[in-house]
CSV table of C-alpha atoms in Angstrom, one decimal:
chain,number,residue,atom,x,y,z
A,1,UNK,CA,4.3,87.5,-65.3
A,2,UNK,CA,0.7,87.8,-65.9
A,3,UNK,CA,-0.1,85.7,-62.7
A,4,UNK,CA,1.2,88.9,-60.7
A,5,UNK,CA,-0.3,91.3,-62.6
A,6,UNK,CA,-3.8,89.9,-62.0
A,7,UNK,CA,-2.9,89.5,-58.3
A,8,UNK,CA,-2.2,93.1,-57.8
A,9,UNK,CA,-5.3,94.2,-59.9
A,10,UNK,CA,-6.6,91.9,-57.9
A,11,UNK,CA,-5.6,93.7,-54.4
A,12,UNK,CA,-6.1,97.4,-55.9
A,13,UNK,CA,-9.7,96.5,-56.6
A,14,UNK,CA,-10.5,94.9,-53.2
A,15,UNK,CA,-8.5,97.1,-51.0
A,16,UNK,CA,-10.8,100.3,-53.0
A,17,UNK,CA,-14.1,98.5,-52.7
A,18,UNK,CA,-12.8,97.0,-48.3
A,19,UNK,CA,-11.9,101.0,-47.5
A,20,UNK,CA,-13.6,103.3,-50.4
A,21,UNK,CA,-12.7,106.4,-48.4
A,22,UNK,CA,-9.1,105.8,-49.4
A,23,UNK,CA,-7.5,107.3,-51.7
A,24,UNK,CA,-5.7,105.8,-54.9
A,25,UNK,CA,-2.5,107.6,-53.8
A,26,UNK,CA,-2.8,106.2,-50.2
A,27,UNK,CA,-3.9,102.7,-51.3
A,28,UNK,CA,-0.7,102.9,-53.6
A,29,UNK,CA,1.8,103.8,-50.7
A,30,UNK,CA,0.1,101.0,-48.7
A,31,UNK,CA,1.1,98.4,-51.2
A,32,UNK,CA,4.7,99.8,-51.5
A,33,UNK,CA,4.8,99.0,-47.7
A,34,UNK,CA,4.2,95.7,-48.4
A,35,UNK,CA,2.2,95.6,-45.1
A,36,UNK,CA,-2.1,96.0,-45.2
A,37,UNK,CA,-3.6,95.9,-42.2
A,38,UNK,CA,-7.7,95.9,-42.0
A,39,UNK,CA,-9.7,96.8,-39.0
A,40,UNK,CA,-11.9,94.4,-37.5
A,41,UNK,CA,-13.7,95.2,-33.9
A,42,UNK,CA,-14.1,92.3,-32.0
A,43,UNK,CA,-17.6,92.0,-30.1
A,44,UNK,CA,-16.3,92.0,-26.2
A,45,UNK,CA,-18.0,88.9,-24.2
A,46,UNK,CA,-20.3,89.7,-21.4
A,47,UNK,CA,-19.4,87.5,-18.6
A,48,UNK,CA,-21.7,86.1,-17.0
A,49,UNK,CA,-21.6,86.6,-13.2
A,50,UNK,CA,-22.0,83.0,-11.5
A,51,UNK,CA,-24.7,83.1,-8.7
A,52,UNK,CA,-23.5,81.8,-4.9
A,53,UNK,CA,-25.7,79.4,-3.4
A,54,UNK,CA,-26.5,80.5,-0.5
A,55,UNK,CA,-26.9,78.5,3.0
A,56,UNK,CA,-28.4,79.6,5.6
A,57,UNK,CA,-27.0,81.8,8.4
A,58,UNK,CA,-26.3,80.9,11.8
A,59,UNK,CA,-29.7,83.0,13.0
A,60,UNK,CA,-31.9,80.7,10.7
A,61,UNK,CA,-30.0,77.2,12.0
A,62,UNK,CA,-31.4,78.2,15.2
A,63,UNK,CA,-34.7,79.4,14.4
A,64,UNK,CA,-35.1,76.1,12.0
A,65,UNK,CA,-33.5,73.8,14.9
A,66,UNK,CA,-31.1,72.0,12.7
A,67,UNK,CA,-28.9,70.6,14.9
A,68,UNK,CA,-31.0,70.2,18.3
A,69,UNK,CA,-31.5,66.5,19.5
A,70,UNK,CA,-35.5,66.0,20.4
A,71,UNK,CA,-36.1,64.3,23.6
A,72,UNK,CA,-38.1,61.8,21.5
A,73,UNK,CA,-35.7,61.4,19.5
A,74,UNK,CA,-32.9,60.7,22.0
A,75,UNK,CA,-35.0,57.8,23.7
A,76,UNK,CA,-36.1,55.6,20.5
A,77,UNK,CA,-33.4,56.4,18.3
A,78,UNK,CA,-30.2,56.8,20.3
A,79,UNK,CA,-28.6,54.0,21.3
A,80,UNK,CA,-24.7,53.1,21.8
A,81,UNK,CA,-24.7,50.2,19.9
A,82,UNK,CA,-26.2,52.2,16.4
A,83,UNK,CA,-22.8,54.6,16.3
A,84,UNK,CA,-20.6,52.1,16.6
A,85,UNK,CA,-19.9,51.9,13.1
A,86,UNK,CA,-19.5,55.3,12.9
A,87,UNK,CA,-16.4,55.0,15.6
A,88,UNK,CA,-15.1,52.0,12.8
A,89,UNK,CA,-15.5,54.6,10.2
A,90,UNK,CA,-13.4,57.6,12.2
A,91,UNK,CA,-10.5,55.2,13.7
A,92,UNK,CA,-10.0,54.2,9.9
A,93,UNK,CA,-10.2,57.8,9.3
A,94,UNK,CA,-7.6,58.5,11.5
A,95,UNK,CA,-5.2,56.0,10.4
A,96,UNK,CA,-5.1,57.4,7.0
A,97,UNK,CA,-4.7,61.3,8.5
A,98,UNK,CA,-1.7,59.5,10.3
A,99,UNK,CA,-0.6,57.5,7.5
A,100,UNK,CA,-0.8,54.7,9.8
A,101,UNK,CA,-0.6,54.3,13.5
A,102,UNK,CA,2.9,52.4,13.4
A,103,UNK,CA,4.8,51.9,17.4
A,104,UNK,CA,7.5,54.0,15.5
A,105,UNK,CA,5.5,57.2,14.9
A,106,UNK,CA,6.3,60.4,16.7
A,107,UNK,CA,3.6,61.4,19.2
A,108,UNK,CA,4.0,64.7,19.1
A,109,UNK,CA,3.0,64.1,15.0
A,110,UNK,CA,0.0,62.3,16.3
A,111,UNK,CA,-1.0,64.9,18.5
A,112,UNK,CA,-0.5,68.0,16.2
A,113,UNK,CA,-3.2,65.6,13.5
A,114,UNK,CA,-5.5,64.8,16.4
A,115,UNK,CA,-5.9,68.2,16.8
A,116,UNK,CA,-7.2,69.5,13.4
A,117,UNK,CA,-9.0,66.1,13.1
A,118,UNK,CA,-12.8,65.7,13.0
A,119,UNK,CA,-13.9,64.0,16.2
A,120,UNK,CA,-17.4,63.4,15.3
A,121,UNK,CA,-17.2,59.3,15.9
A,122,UNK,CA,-14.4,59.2,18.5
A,123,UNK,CA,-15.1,57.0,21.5
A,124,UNK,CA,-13.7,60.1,24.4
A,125,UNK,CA,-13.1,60.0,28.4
A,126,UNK,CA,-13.5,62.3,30.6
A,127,UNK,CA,-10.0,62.2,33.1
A,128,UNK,CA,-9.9,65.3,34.9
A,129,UNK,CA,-12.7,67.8,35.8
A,130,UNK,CA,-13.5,71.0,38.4
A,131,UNK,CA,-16.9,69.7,38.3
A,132,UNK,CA,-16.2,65.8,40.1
A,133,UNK,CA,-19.6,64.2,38.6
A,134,UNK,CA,-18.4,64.9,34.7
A,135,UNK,CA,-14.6,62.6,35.4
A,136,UNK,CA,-15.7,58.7,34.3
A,137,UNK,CA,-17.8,59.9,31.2
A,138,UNK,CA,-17.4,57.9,28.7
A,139,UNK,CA,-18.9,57.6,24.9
A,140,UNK,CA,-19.0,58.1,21.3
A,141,UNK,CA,-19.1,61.5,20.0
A,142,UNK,CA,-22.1,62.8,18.1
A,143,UNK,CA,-21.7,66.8,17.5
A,144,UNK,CA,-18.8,69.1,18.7
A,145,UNK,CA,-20.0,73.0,19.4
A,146,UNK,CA,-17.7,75.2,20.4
A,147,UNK,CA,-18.1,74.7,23.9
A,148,UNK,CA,-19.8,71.2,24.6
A,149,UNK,CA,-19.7,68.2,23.0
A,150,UNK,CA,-22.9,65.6,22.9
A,151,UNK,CA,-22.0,62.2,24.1
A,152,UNK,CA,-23.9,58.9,23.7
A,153,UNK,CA,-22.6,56.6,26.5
A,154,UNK,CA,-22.7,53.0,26.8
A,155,UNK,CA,-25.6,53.4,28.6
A,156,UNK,CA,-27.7,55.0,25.8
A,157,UNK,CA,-27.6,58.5,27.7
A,158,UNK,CA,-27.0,61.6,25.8
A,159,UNK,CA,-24.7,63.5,27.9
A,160,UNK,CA,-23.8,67.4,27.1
A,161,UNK,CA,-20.0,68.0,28.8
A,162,UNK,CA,-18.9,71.1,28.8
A,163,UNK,CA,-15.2,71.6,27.4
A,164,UNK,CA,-14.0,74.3,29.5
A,165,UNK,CA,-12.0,73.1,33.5
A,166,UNK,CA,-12.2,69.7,31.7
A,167,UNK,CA,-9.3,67.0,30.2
A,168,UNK,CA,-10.5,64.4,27.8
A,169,UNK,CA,-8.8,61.3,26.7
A,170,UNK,CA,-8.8,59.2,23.6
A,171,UNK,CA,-7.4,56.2,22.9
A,172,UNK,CA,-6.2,54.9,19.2
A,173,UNK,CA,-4.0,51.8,18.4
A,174,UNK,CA,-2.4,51.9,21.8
A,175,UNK,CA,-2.0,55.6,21.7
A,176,UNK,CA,-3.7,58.0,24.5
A,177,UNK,CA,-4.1,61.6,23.2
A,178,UNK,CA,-5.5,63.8,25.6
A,179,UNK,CA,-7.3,66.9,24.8
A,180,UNK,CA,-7.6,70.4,27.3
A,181,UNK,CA,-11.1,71.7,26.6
A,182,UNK,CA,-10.3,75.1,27.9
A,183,UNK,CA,-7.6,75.0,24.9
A,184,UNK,CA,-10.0,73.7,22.9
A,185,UNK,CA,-12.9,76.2,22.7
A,186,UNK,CA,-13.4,76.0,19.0
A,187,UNK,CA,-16.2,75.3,16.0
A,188,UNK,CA,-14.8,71.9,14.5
A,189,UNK,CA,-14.2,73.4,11.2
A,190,UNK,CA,-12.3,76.3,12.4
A,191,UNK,CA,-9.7,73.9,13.7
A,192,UNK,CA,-7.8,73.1,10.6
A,193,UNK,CA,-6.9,76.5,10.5
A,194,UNK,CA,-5.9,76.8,14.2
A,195,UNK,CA,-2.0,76.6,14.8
A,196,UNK,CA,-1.9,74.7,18.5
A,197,UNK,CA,1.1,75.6,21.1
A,198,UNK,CA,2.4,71.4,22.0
A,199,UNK,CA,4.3,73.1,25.0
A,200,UNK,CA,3.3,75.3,27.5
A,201,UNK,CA,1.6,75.5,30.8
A,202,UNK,CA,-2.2,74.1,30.7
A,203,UNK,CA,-4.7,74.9,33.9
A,204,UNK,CA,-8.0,73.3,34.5
């Protein structure tokens, strides 16, 4: 029919003016194949890198101070009664790391979340100590380090105890947790990671 022959003057003519290089005899073998195949380079994407942000590094936190408590600070500002929502705030925390405190739950469960938790809020006592004038602390805590933790005590007084050779308590929905600070010589966010022993033998 003519509809075909127009079609495949139609193909002759574009495939000679697409690849003029080409031969007539090799366009005319192409179209026998039945298969045409014309190049096209695709442009390649330059990805763009994304920039990290930065924060500072543990050098410039203590040239800049972030996280010391002025003295000033500690006798205006600081005062028992002011964190107490913040201990509200961790105890309902707690209950939903727990899925709820029920009398049912398995303490060893409770221990092993108590562990990884944040404690920044949690109202802590010190039971046993080497040093005698540390046991009887009692108050909310305001930072973890490593090795100390800053307590505000009912009697608005910043106290800095020192985890190691002593045994802190805490006490949730009727459940007493205690903690070993000598065990416990770690940044608060590098506890999540940290796989705790439950058994063993534990020395002031």
């Amino acid at each position: 029919p003519q509809g075909s022959e127009e079609a495949k003057t139609f193909v002759h003519a574009f495939l000679k003016r697409s690849m003029p290089k080409m031969k007539d005899e090799a366009i005319q073998e192409m179209l026998t194949r039945k298969a045409v195949v014309l190049e096209h380079y695709h442009k390649k994407k330059t990805k763009q890198k994304r920039k990290k942000t930065k924060g500072f590094t543990a050098k410039q936190r203590r040239e800049l101070r972030l996280f010391e408590i002025e003295p000033e600070q500690q006798r205006q500002d600081f005062k028992y009664a002011i964190f107490l929502p913040l201990h509200e705030l961790w105890k309902q925390y707690i209950r939903d790391l727990c899925h709820g405190l029920k009398p049912d739950a398995q303490p060893h469960m409770i221990q092993s979340k108590l562990l990884k938790a944040d404690l920044h809020g949690a109202i802590v006592t010190v039971t046993k100590s080497k040093c005698p004038s540390y046991v009887g602390i009692t108050g909310i805590i305001l930072q973890e380090f490593k090795h100390v933790f800053k307590i505000i005590t009912k009697e608005d007084k910043l106290k800095v105890v020192p985890k190691l050779n002593n045994v802190f308590s805490l006490e949730l929905d009727g459940f007493i947790s205690y903690i070993y600070g000598s065990k416990f010589l770690l940044r608060a966010s590098e506890r999540s990671a940290k796989k705790f022993k439950l058994k063993g033998t534990i020395d002031l």
